Each structure stands twice: as C-alpha cells, then as structure tokens.
Amino acid sequence: MSAELDGFWSDNGNSFVIGVDVNQHQPLVDASREILKKAIHSIKGGVKIADVGYLMETEAKKKGYKVIKNLGGHGIGRSLHEHPEELLNYRNRYDQRRFKENSVVAIETFITTDSSYAVELNDGWTMVDDKGGFMAQHEHTILITDGIPIILTEMNGIYN
C-alpha cells in the first residue's frame, strides 16, 4: 500500500495467509517478516546498501528460501520512487553506495520458494515467481538515523 499526504509518500507491504493455511505458506510469510525486521535493524547512516542486501539473501538461504533479484526497495519522499533506487535483496559487490542519515527509504523483502526473478502478469499489477513457486513480500518506510531507524509505517508502535 502506498499513500501520499501533503506531497509526501510512504510505502508499506505485508503478505499474510488468509484462512486455513492448507498450502503451508506461513513459514514463508514469517521468514519474509523476520528478514525485514533484521534488515531494518541493521540500517543506519554509513552502512553499505549491498551489505543489507547480503543480510537478506543470507537469512533467506538459512531458512531454505531464495530472494527475488529484480525487485527491491527504494528511496521515497516527494515521489513514490526516488534515489537511492534498487535497494536489492542480495549483495551486488559492485554497489558501493551507503545509506545516508536523515534520508527516507522503503525497505522491502521479496522472499521466494523457487525462483530468483518475478514477472508481471497481464493485469499490469500482479507479480509472480517466474518458476511457479510462491513469494512473500514485506515493506516499511523508514527514516535512517545514526542508530536504529525510525519506522514511519508502524501502526500505533506495533511492528507488523
């Protein structure tokens, strides 16, 4: 869900299982949520963007999953997508950029069972795993500080 108020944007996402989990997707959803939380708590001004991507990919692998490599987080503010772009879910060893204190970014996990790439369906919106697996996504908009980031999309102080 993306929202704009008085010229400022935020972005938030949350995968969840509806009803009885007959396909046993809850572990995938939980992994995505846990990885996002760990990633957010590792971010502060000066941290390499690629190191956070490495953390996400490593945590996914530990849990038996993969990450989607063609989707990621982004800067956000007066526009929905701003610099820094391509906050990836894996380590790009050529990316030397660092998070900047007092900037705002949307951090996203894209955790998957079978694939490393997502494709868009004909409806122009739905994204699916290109190998027919399953994917979970979680996202928060955060303000980067010199310590633990401030999660701007928390609901009443509750981290979802």
Tab-separated table of C-alpha atoms in Angstrom:
chain	number	residue	atom	x	y	z
A	1	MET	CA	0.000	0.000	0.000
A	2	SER	CA	1.326	3.371	-0.985
A	3	ALA	CA	-0.059	6.619	0.349
A	4	GLU	CA	0.515	10.324	-0.177
A	5	LEU	CA	-0.275	13.112	2.282
A	6	ASP	CA	0.540	16.766	1.722
A	7	GLY	CA	3.047	15.904	-1.002
A	8	PHE	CA	4.917	13.174	0.907
A	9	TRP	CA	4.757	9.461	0.104
A	10	SER	CA	5.063	6.294	2.151
A	11	ASP	CA	5.094	2.661	1.099
A	12	ASN	CA	4.137	-0.381	3.138
A	13	GLY	CA	3.548	-4.041	2.339
A	14	ASN	CA	2.547	-7.134	4.241
A	15	SER	CA	1.953	-10.664	2.964
A	16	PHE	CA	-0.286	-12.882	5.028
A	17	VAL	CA	-2.211	-16.131	4.880
A	18	ILE	CA	-5.986	-15.848	4.807
A	19	GLY	CA	-7.966	-18.606	6.494
A	20	VAL	CA	-6.601	-22.087	6.986
A	21	ASP	CA	-3.019	-22.462	5.726
A	22	VAL	CA	-3.727	-25.554	3.594
A	23	ASN	CA	-0.611	-24.950	1.455
A	24	GLN	CA	1.727	-24.373	4.431
A	25	HIS	CA	2.794	-20.877	3.362
A	26	GLN	CA	3.016	-19.406	6.874
A	27	PRO	CA	6.737	-20.264	7.255
A	28	LEU	CA	7.481	-18.327	4.047
A	29	VAL	CA	5.440	-15.341	5.256
A	30	ASP	CA	7.105	-15.456	8.671
A	31	ALA	CA	10.569	-15.646	7.098
A	32	SER	CA	9.881	-12.564	4.978
A	33	ARG	CA	8.661	-10.597	8.020
A	34	GLU	CA	11.611	-11.692	10.194
A	35	ILE	CA	14.148	-10.871	7.487
A	36	LEU	CA	12.682	-7.387	7.033
A	37	LYS	CA	12.886	-6.743	10.769
A	38	LYS	CA	16.514	-7.894	10.882
A	39	ALA	CA	17.390	-5.812	7.812
A	40	ILE	CA	15.790	-2.661	9.222
A	41	HIS	CA	17.663	-3.016	12.498
A	42	SER	CA	20.960	-3.276	10.593
A	43	ILE	CA	20.475	0.018	8.747
A	44	LYS	CA	21.955	3.316	9.877
A	45	GLY	CA	23.785	6.158	8.225
A	46	GLY	CA	27.019	4.926	6.600
A	47	VAL	CA	26.027	1.255	6.259
A	48	LYS	CA	26.635	-0.147	2.779
A	49	ILE	CA	23.416	-0.818	0.888
A	50	ALA	CA	24.923	-4.025	-0.536
A	51	ASP	CA	25.605	-5.320	2.998
A	52	VAL	CA	21.905	-5.141	3.846
A	53	GLY	CA	21.106	-6.992	0.622
A	54	TYR	CA	23.643	-9.631	1.622
A	55	LEU	CA	21.987	-9.982	5.026
A	56	MET	CA	18.579	-10.501	3.388
A	57	GLU	CA	19.861	-13.126	0.963
A	58	THR	CA	21.863	-14.955	3.632
A	59	GLU	CA	18.905	-15.067	6.034
A	60	ALA	CA	16.620	-16.338	3.260
A	61	LYS	CA	19.078	-19.118	2.373
A	62	LYS	CA	19.374	-20.145	6.041
A	63	LYS	CA	15.601	-20.640	6.061
A	64	GLY	CA	15.591	-22.599	2.788
A	65	TYR	CA	14.377	-19.769	0.539
A	66	LYS	CA	15.659	-17.522	-2.222
A	67	VAL	CA	15.291	-13.790	-2.899
A	68	ILE	CA	13.825	-12.084	-5.947
A	69	LYS	CA	16.647	-10.245	-7.699
A	70	ASN	CA	14.692	-7.932	-9.986
A	71	LEU	CA	12.626	-6.216	-7.281
A	72	GLY	CA	13.755	-4.225	-4.270
A	73	GLY	CA	13.350	-1.232	-2.044
A	74	HIS	CA	13.841	2.408	-2.975
A	75	GLY	CA	14.153	5.934	-1.759
A	76	ILE	CA	10.853	7.700	-1.124
A	77	GLY	CA	9.678	11.209	-0.306
A	78	ARG	CA	8.110	13.728	-2.696
A	79	SER	CA	7.754	10.844	-5.176
A	80	LEU	CA	6.940	7.198	-4.629
A	81	HIS	CA	10.291	6.116	-6.091
A	82	GLU	CA	13.373	8.267	-5.549
A	83	HIS	CA	17.103	7.842	-5.027
A	84	PRO	CA	18.555	5.614	-3.834
A	85	GLU	CA	16.997	3.198	-6.291
A	86	GLU	CA	17.401	-0.582	-6.369
A	87	LEU	CA	17.835	-1.430	-2.695
A	88	LEU	CA	18.295	-5.070	-3.624
A	89	ASN	CA	17.614	-8.240	-1.622
A	90	TYR	CA	21.077	-9.590	-2.401
A	91	ARG	CA	24.657	-8.369	-2.374
A	92	ASN	CA	25.758	-6.582	-5.503
A	93	ARG	CA	29.515	-6.491	-4.972
A	94	TYR	CA	29.825	-3.506	-7.311
A	95	ASP	CA	27.401	-1.354	-5.314
A	96	GLN	CA	29.474	0.917	-3.085
A	97	ARG	CA	26.591	3.191	-2.073
A	98	ARG	CA	25.844	3.780	1.596
A	99	PHE	CA	22.675	4.683	3.439
A	100	LYS	CA	22.561	8.369	4.329
A	101	GLU	CA	21.491	9.605	7.727
A	102	ASN	CA	18.218	11.616	7.683
A	103	SER	CA	17.096	10.088	4.397
A	104	VAL	CA	13.892	8.091	3.906
A	105	VAL	CA	13.736	4.736	2.160
A	106	ALA	CA	11.242	1.927	1.645
A	107	ILE	CA	12.900	-1.368	2.585
A	108	GLU	CA	11.298	-4.453	1.014
A	109	THR	CA	11.818	-8.179	1.221
A	110	PHE	CA	10.877	-10.451	-1.664
A	111	ILE	CA	11.335	-13.999	-0.387
A	112	THR	CA	10.517	-16.951	-2.637
A	113	THR	CA	10.368	-20.723	-2.678
A	114	ASP	CA	11.720	-21.472	-6.159
A	115	SER	CA	12.826	-18.532	-8.252
A	116	SER	CA	15.122	-15.553	-8.334
A	117	TYR	CA	13.008	-13.453	-10.699
A	118	ALA	CA	9.480	-12.103	-10.692
A	119	VAL	CA	7.349	-11.454	-13.752
A	120	GLU	CA	4.330	-9.205	-14.148
A	121	LEU	CA	1.027	-10.716	-15.230
A	122	ASN	CA	-1.171	-9.228	-17.971
A	123	ASP	CA	-3.213	-7.268	-15.416
A	124	GLY	CA	-0.237	-4.885	-15.147
A	125	TRP	CA	-0.020	-5.282	-11.362
A	126	THR	CA	0.294	-8.866	-10.146
A	127	MET	CA	3.864	-10.138	-9.738
A	128	VAL	CA	4.578	-13.879	-9.645
A	129	ASP	CA	7.591	-16.150	-9.268
A	130	ASP	CA	8.753	-16.968	-12.823
A	131	LYS	CA	9.139	-20.668	-11.989
A	132	GLY	CA	5.688	-21.103	-10.496
A	133	GLY	CA	6.725	-21.002	-6.849
A	134	PHE	CA	5.430	-18.776	-4.094
A	135	MET	CA	6.577	-15.365	-2.912
A	136	ALA	CA	6.093	-13.226	0.209
A	137	GLN	CA	6.787	-9.509	0.478
A	138	HIS	CA	7.029	-7.167	3.456
A	139	GLU	CA	7.903	-3.482	3.420
A	140	HIS	CA	8.264	-0.479	5.704
A	141	THR	CA	9.169	3.138	5.074
A	142	ILE	CA	11.961	4.173	7.431
A	143	LEU	CA	13.886	7.289	8.409
A	144	ILE	CA	17.585	6.482	8.593
A	145	THR	CA	19.349	7.761	11.704
A	146	ASP	CA	22.769	7.261	13.288
A	147	GLY	CA	21.227	4.393	15.285
A	148	ILE	CA	18.129	2.238	14.888
A	149	PRO	CA	15.941	3.652	12.075
A	150	ILE	CA	12.523	5.136	12.789
A	151	ILE	CA	9.818	3.011	11.151
A	152	LEU	CA	7.377	5.547	9.705
A	153	THR	CA	4.771	2.978	8.680
A	154	GLU	CA	4.353	1.264	12.064
A	155	MET	CA	0.807	1.166	13.335
A	156	ASN	CA	0.485	2.571	16.860
A	157	GLY	CA	4.031	1.498	17.673
A	158	ILE	CA	3.289	-2.108	16.662
A	159	TYR	CA	5.815	-3.642	14.298
A	160	ASN	CA	3.938	-5.912	11.895
